[in-house]
XYZ file of C-alpha atoms in Angstrom:
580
model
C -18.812 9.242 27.469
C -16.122 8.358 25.073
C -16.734 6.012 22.163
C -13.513 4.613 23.310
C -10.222 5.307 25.623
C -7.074 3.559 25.376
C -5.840 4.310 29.140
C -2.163 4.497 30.233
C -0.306 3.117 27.270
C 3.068 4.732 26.711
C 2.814 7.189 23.472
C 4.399 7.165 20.809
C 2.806 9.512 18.385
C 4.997 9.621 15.642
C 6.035 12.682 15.668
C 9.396 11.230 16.865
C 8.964 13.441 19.946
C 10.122 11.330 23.178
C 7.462 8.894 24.114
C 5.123 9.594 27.433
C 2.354 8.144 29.032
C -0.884 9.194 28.127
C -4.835 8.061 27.896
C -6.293 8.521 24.389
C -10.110 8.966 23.938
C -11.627 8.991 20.406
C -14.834 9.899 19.172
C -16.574 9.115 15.582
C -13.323 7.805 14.636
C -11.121 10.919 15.675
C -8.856 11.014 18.249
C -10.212 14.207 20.601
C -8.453 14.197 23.627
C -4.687 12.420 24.906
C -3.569 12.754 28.938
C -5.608 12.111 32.120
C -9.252 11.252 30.769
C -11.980 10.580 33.382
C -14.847 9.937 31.218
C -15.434 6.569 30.370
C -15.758 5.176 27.120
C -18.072 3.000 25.428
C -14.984 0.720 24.666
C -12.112 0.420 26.748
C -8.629 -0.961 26.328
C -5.990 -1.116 28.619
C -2.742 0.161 27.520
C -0.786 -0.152 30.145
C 2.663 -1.586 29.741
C 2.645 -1.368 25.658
C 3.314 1.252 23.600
C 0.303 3.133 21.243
C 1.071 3.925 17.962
C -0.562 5.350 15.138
C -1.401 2.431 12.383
C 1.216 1.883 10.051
C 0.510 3.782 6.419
C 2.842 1.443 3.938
C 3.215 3.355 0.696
C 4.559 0.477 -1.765
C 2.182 -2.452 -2.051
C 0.535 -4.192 -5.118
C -3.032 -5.281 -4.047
C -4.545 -3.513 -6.983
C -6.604 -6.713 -8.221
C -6.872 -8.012 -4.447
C -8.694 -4.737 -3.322
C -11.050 -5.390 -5.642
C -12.256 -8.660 -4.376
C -10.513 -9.169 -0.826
C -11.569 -7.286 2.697
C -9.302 -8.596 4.970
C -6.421 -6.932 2.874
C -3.609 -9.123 4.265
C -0.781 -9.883 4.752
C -0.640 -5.840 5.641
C -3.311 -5.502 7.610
C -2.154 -8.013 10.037
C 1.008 -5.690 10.886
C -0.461 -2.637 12.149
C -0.950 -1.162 8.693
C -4.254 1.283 8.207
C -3.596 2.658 5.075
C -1.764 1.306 1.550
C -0.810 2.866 -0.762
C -1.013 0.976 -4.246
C -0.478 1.148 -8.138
C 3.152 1.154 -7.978
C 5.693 0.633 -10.616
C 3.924 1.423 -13.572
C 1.882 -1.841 -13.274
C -2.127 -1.829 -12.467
C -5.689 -2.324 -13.724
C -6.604 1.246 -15.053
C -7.599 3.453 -17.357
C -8.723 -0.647 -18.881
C -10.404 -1.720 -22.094
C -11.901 -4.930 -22.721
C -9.557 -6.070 -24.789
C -6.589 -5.173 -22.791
C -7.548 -7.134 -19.610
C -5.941 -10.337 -20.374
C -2.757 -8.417 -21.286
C -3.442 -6.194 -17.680
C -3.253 -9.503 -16.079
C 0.103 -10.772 -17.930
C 2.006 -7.695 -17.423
C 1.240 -7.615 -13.502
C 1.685 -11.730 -13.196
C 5.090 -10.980 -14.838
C 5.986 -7.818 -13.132
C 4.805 -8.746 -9.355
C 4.636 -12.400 -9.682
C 0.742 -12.186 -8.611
C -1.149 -15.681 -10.237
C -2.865 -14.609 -13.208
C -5.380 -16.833 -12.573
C -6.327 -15.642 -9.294
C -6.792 -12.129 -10.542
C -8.170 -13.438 -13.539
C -10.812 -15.270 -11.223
C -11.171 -12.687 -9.030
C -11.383 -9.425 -10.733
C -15.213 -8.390 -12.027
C -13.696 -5.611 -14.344
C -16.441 -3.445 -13.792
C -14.526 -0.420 -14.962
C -12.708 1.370 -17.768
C -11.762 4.632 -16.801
C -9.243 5.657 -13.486
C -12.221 7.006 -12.030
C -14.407 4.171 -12.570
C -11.870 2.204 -10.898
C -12.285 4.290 -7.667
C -15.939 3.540 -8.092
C -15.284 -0.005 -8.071
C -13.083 0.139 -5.043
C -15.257 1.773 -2.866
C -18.395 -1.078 -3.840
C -15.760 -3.239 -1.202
C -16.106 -2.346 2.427
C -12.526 -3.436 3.794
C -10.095 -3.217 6.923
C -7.850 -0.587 6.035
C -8.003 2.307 3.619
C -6.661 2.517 0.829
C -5.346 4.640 -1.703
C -3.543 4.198 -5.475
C -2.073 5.809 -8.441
C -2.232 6.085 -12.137
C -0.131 3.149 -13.655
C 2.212 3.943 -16.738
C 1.635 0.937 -18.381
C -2.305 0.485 -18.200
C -2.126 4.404 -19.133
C 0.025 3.597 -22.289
C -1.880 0.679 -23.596
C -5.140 2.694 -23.041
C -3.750 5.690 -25.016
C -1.324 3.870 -27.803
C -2.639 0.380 -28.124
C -0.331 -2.603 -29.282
C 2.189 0.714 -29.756
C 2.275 1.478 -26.384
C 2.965 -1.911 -24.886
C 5.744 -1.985 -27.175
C 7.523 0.625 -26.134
C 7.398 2.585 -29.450
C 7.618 6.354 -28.740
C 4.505 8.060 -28.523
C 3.281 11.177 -30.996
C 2.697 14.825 -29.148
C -1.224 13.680 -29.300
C -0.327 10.236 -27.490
C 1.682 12.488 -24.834
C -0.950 15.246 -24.636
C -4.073 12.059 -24.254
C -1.787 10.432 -21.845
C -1.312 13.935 -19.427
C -5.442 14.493 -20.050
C -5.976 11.039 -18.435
C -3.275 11.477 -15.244
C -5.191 14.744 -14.794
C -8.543 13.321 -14.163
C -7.208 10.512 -12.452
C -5.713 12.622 -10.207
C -9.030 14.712 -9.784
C -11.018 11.789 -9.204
C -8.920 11.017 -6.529
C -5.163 9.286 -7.434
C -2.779 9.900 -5.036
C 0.254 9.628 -7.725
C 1.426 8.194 -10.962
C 4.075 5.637 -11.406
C 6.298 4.255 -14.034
C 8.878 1.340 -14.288
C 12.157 1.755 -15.884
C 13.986 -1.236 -15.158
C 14.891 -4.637 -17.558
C 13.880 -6.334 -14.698
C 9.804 -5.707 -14.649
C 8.708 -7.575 -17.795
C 5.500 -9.593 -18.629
C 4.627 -12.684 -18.242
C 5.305 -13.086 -22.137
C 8.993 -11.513 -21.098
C 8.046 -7.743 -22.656
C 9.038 -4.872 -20.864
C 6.374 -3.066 -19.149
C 5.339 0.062 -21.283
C 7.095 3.294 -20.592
C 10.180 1.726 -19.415
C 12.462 3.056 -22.181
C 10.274 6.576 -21.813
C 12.056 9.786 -23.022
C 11.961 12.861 -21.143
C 9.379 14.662 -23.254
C 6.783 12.316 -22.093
C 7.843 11.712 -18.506
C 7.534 15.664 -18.029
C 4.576 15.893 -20.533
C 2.591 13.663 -17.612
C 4.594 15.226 -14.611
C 3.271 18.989 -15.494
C -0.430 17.557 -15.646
C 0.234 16.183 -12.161
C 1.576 19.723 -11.195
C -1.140 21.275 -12.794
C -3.672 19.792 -10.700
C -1.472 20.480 -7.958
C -1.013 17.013 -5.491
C 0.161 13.567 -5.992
C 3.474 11.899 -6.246
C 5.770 10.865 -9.407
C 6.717 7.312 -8.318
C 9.456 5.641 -10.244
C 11.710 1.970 -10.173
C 14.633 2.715 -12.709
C 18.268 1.314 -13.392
C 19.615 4.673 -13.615
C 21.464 4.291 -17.165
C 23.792 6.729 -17.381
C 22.284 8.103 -21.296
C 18.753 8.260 -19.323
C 20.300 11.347 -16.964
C 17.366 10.446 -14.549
C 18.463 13.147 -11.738
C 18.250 15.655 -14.538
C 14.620 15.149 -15.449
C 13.624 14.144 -11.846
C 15.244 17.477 -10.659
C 14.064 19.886 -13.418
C 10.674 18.190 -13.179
C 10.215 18.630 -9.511
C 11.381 22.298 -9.241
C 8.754 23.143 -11.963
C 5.657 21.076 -11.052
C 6.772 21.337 -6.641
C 6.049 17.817 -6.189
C 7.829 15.369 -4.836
C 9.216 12.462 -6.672
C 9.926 9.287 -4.808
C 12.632 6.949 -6.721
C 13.865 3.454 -5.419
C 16.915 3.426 -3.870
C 18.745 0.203 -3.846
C 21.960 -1.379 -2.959
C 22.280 -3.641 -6.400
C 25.235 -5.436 -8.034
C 23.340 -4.822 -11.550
C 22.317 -1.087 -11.618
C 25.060 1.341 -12.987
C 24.877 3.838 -10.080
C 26.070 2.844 -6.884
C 23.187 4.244 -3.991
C 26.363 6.450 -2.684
C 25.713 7.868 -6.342
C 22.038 7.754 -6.438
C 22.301 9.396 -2.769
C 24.641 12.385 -3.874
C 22.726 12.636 -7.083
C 19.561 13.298 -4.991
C 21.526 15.697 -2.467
C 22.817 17.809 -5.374
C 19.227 17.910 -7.052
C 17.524 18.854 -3.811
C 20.063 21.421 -2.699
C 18.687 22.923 -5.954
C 15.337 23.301 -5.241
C 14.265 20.137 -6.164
C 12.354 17.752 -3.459
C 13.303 13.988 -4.613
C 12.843 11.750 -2.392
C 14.805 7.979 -1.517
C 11.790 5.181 -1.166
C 14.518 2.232 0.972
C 13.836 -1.024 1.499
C 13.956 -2.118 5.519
C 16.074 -5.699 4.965
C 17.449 -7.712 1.965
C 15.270 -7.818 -0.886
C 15.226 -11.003 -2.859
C 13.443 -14.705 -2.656
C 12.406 -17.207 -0.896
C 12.583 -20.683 -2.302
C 10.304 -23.343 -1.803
C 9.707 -26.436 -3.655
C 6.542 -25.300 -4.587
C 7.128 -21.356 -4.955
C 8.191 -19.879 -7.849
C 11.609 -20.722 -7.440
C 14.442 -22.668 -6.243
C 17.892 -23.843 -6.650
C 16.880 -27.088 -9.241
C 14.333 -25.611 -11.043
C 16.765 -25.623 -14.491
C 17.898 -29.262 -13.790
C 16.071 -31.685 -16.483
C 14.758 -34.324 -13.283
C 12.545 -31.156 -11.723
C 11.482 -29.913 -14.891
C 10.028 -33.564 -16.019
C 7.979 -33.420 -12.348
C 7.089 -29.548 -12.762
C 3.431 -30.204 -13.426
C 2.556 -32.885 -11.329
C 0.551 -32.475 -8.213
C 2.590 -31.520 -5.206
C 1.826 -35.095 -3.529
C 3.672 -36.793 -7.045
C 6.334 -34.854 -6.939
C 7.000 -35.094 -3.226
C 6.875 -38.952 -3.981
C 10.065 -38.767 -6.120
C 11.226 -35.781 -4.404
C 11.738 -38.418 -1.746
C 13.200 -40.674 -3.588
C 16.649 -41.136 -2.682
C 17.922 -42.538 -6.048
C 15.745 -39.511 -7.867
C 17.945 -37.110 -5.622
C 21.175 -38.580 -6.408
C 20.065 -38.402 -10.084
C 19.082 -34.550 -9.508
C 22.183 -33.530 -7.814
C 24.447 -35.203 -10.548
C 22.912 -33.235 -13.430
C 23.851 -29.535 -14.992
C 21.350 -27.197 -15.117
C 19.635 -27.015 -18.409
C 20.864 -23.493 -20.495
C 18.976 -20.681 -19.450
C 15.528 -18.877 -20.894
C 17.055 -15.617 -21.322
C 19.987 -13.441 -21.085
C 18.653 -10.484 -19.282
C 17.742 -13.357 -16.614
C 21.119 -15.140 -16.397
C 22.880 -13.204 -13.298
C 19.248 -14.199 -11.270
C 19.459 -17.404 -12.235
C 23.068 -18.068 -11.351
C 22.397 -16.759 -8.092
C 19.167 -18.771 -7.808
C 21.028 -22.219 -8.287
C 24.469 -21.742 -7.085
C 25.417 -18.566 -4.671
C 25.263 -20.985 -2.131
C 27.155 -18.559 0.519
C 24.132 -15.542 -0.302
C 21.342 -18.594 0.334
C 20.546 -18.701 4.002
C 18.233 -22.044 5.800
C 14.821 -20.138 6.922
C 13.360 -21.334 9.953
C 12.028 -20.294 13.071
C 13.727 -17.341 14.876
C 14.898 -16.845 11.593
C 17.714 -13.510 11.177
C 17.126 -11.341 8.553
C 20.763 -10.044 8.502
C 22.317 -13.709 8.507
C 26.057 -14.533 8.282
C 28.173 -16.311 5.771
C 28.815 -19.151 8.790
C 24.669 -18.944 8.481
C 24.252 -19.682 4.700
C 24.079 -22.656 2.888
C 27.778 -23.066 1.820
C 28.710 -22.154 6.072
C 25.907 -24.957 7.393
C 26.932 -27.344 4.347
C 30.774 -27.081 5.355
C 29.818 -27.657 8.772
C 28.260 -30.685 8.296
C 30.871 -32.354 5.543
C 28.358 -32.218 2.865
C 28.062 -30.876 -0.763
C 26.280 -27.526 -0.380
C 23.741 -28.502 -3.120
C 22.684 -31.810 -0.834
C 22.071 -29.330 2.038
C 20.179 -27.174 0.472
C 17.968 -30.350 -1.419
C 17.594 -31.557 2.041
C 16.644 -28.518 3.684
C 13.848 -27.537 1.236
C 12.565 -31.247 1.914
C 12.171 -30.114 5.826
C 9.049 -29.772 7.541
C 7.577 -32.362 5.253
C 8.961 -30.538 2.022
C 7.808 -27.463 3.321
C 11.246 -25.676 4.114
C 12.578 -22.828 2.866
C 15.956 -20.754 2.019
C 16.099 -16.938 2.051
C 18.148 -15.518 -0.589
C 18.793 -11.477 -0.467
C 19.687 -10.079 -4.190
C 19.284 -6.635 -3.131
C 20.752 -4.339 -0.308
C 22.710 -7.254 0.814
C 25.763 -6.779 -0.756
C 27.782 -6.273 1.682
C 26.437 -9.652 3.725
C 25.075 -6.956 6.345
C 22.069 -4.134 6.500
C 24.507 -1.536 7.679
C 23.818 1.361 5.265
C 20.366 0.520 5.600
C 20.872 1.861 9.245
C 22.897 5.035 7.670
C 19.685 6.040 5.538
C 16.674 5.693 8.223
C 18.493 8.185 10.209
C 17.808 10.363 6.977
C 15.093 12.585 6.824
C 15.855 12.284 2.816
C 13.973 9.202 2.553
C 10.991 7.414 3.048
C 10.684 3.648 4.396
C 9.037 1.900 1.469
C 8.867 -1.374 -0.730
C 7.057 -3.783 0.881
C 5.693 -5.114 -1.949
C 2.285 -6.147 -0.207
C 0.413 -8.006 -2.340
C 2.578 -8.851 -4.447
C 5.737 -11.257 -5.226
C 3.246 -14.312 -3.745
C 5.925 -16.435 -4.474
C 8.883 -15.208 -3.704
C 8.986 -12.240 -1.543
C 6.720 -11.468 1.804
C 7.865 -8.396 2.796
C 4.431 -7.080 3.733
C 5.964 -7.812 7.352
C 8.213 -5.127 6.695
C 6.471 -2.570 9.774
C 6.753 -5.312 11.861
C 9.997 -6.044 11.451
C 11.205 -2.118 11.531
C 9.668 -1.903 14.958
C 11.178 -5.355 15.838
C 14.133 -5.641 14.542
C 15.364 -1.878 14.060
C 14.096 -0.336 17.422
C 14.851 -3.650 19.639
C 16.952 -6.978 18.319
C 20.051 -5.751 15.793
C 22.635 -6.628 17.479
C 25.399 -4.376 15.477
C 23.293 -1.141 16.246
C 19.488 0.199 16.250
C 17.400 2.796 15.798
C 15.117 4.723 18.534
C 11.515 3.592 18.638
C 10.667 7.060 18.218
C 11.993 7.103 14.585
C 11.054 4.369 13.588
C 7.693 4.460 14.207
C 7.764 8.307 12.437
C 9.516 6.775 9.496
C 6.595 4.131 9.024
C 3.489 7.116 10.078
C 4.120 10.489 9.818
C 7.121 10.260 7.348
C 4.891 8.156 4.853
C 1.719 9.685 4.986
C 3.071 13.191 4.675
C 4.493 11.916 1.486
C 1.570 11.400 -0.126
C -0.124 14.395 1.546
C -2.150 12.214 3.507
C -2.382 14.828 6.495
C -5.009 13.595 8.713
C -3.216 10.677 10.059
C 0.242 8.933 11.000
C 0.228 11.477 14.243
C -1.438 10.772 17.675
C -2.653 14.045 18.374
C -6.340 15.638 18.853
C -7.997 15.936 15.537
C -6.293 13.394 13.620
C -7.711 10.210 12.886
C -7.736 7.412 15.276
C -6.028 4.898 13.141
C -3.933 3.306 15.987
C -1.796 0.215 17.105
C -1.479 -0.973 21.024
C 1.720 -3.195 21.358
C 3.106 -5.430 23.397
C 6.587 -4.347 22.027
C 8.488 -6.957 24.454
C 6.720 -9.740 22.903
C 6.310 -8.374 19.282
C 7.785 -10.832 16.678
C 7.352 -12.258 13.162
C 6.124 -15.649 12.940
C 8.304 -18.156 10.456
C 6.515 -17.155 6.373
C 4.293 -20.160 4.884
C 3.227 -20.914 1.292
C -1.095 -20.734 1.353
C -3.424 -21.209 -1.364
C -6.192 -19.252 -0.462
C -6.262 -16.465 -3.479
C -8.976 -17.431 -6.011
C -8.453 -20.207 -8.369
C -6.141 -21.799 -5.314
C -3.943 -19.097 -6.304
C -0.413 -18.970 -4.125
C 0.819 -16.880 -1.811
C 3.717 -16.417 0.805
C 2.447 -15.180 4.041
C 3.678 -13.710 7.329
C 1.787 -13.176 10.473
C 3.342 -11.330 13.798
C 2.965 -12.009 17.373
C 2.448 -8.327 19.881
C 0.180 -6.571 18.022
C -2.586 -6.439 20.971
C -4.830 -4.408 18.862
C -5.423 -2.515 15.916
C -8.078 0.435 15.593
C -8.819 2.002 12.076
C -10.956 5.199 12.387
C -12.202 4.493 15.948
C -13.281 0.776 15.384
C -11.034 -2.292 16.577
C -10.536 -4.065 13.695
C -7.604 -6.439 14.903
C -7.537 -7.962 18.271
C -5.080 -10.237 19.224
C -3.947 -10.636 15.456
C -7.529 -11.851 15.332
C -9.712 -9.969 12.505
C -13.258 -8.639 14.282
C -15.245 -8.387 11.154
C -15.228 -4.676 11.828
C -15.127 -2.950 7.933
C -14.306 0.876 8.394
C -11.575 1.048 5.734
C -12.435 3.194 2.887
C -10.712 4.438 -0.791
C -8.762 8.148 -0.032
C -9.423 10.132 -2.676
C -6.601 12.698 -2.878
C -4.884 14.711 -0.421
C -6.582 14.535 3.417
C -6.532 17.223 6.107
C -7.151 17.471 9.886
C -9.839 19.673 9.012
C -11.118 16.762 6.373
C -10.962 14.271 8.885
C -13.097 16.246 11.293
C -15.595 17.482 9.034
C -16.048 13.433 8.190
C -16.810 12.701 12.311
């Protein structure tokens, strides 16, 4: 007998091989035989009519202080993902000392818009090294596994001090401390290290995060301890300034150490190099020897604004900023006030809080043709005839009052998507162009993080939705997308023993009722500690979940089944047996 068979679903094992029709039986949480199976199992589920996937491993999220505290790990977990992948951007919670925590928690509250009160409340900071970190983490028992890297910043203000969070350039020592500490991180376990090089991660105080004006010396002086321990991945945000000549580290970097280093790729009106640039760039580095790799985003990145998130169109106009900290129940008293809305609307905005900030806040309160109404069966690739400006003309109204009275709908609960990034061209088309490349790797979801803005943890829902099954100007076979969001992101991060469906690997699986699968309209909740914010997503066709063997989603219901665990470095078949 079986501990449990999944009989006649239709397979797709992420190989991007064509799908077929199989039974899967798994035993101490390995998959160990696929086709006709006779024997029973302890637990059965019947696949029949939805596909089986492997579960989801998302390779950009930001639960770093959540993991700490949190077992459910959602939003991911309720979208078929079994395995994050955290410490990205150069932003997280170790190598920590005491009297760095406060500034820990500023830097990520400023970076990825995470309440600093929450993690403040929630965090027990029972750690100082990397590897006392991955202690902590595995004192949690959790839903999905988990793995993380070495953060640039925490590394730099552990080494340098005050120094390193202000970006002063560090000595050979510094450089040499910094390498010695990525080196045993990675031994205890990291998966990666990862830096931020972009004006637009900054602290809550407005600093940049440490390491983002980094010189090559020290970028390679911690890339050749990663080599020399032989795994992980060199994970990097950047704006690609053309004095920086980023491809020419990256490349001479990678060909030396062999490992990969994964780079966002974004369409952006701000960054210097166009992605056909970044693209070619990479091409020309890799046809060299090199092996960089393009982390995309799967849809528009950018906000959504809510009257009580962290931002929306009149948050610079002098009536909001007078109600800013009143309850939500006082200010949805005057926000209801007819003759405190005519007063709103009639005033300019008040002058900005910084310069680096002024193109985001232009868009924020007046690119009323890139702002788009979000409700239910909401598009993700939305029109001009969709946005604000196109409903607003439509109606005979001032696009402003539209968008005032659509963030007062559902109770003053509404919301408007607006897409800063790889929507340039009011369509996702390129984004189509690059998951057909094997060049990059579906990433940026951001779980965790962005709780009031962004909730793009959805985002393997919506590539299996969306990409495989609704676009109506093109998609993508099921088959590749489910490899780009399995196979393609765990072999990344060398994470070997899952992502397939194939005997020996683990069972980490999804059954789906692909027909009926769908994303649910995002809410604002206040469920992190300290009634800490956060924009969630849930998804309708996911008719089970299974993380090493053990149903741990049913339904989109949570069992209370805890079989997640921290990965410690890279994983093999033969590791995943040895653990049944």
């Amino acid at each position: 007998m079986h501990d449990l068979v999944i009989r006649g679903g239709t397979v797709v094992d992420g190989t991007g091989a064509p799908r077929f029709v199989a039974d899967i039986a798994v035993d101490g949480g390995i998959i160990t035989a696929m086709g006709k199976i006779s024997a029973a199992g302890r637990e059965e589920i019947d696949g029949s009519g939805k596909i089986v996937a492997p579960g989801f491993v998302d390779i950009h999220t930001h639960y770093d202080g959540q993991a700490t505290w949190d077992s459910e790990m959602g939003p991911s977990s309720w979208h078929g993902v079994t395995t994050v992948v955290m410490g990205n951007c150069g932003v997280g919670f170790a190598p920590a000392k005491k009297d760095k925590h406060d500034w820990l928690i500023g830097l990520m509250e400023g970076v990825e818009d995470i309440p600093g009160t929450a993690l403040a409340e929630g965090m027990k900071w029972d750690w100082e090294s990397f590897p006392d970190y991955l202690d902590a983490l595995e004192r949690l028992p959790r839903t999905i596994d988990i793995g993380t890297q070495v953060p640039h910043g925490a590394l730099r203000a552990f080494v340098m001090g005050q120094r390193g969070a202000d970006n002063e350039e560090p000595t050979e020592a510094d450089i040499a401390e910094m390498a010695r500490l990525v080196e045993e991180g990675l031994r205890a376990g990291a998966l990666g290290f990862s830096t931020s090089r972009t004006v637009l991660h900054k602290s809550i105080d407005g600093e940049l995060v440490p390491g983002t004006t980094a010189t090559e010396p020290e970028l390679v002086g911690i890339g050749r301890a990663m080599g020399k321990v032989g795994h992980g991945v060199f994970e990097l945000t950047t704006d690609f300034l053309e004095e920086w000549d980023e491809f020419g580290w990256m490349g001479r970097l990678s060909r030396e150490t062999g490992l990969p280093i994964a780079f966002t790729m974004l369409q952006s009106p701000i960054k210097q190099m166009p992605w056909t640039e970044q693209m070619a760039s990479m091409c020309n580095a890799n046809d060299n020897g090199a092996n960089l790799v393009a982390a995309i985003g799967l849809r528009g990145i950018g906000v959504i604004m809510n009257w009580r998130g962290t931002v929306h169109p009149f948050m610079r106009k002098p009536s909001w900023q007078k109600i800013a900290g009143l309850s939500w129940d006082e200010q949805k008293a005057k926000l209801s006030d007819p003759a405190f809305k005519a007063a709103m609307l009639a005033e300019d905005n008040l002058p900005l809080p910084s310069v680096d900030m002024a193109p985001f806040f232009m868009l924020v309160t007046a690119a009323w043709a890139m702002q788009f109404p979000l409700g239910d069966g909401f598009s993700y690739e939305p029109t001009r005839e969709e946005s604000v400006f196109g409903f607003a003309q439509a109606a005979g109204k001032e696009a402003a009052e539209y968008a005032y009275d659509q963030l007062m709908a559902d109770d003053g609960n509404g919301m408007i998507y607006l897409p800063i990034l790889n929507y340039m061209d009011g369509n996702l088309d390129f984004t189509k162009e690059l998951l057909q490349r094997d060049d990059i790797v579906a990433s940026l979801s951001d779980g965790g993080a962005h709780c009031g803005t962004i909730c793009d943890a959805a985002s393997p829902t919506f590539l299996l939705s969306y990409w495989a099954r609704d676009r109506k100007a093109g998609t993508i076979p099921l088959e590749l997308a489910v490899k780009r969001q399995c196979h393609d992101t765990a072999r990344l991060y060398g994470l070997n023993d899952r992502g397939v469906l194939k005997p020996g690997y683990l069972a980490d699986i999804n059954v789906i009722d692909f027909e009926a699968l769908k994303l649910l309209k995002p809410w604002l909740a206040f469920d992190l500690p300290a009634g800490g914010k956060r924009l969630l997503q849930k998804a309708e066709g996911y008719a089970a979940t299974i993380k090493s063997g053990v149903v741990t989603f049913r339904d989109g219901a949570m069992t209370g089944a805890l079989p997640g665990i921290v990965v410690r470095g890279p994983q093999s078949i033969e590791m995943a047996e040895a653990a049944e």
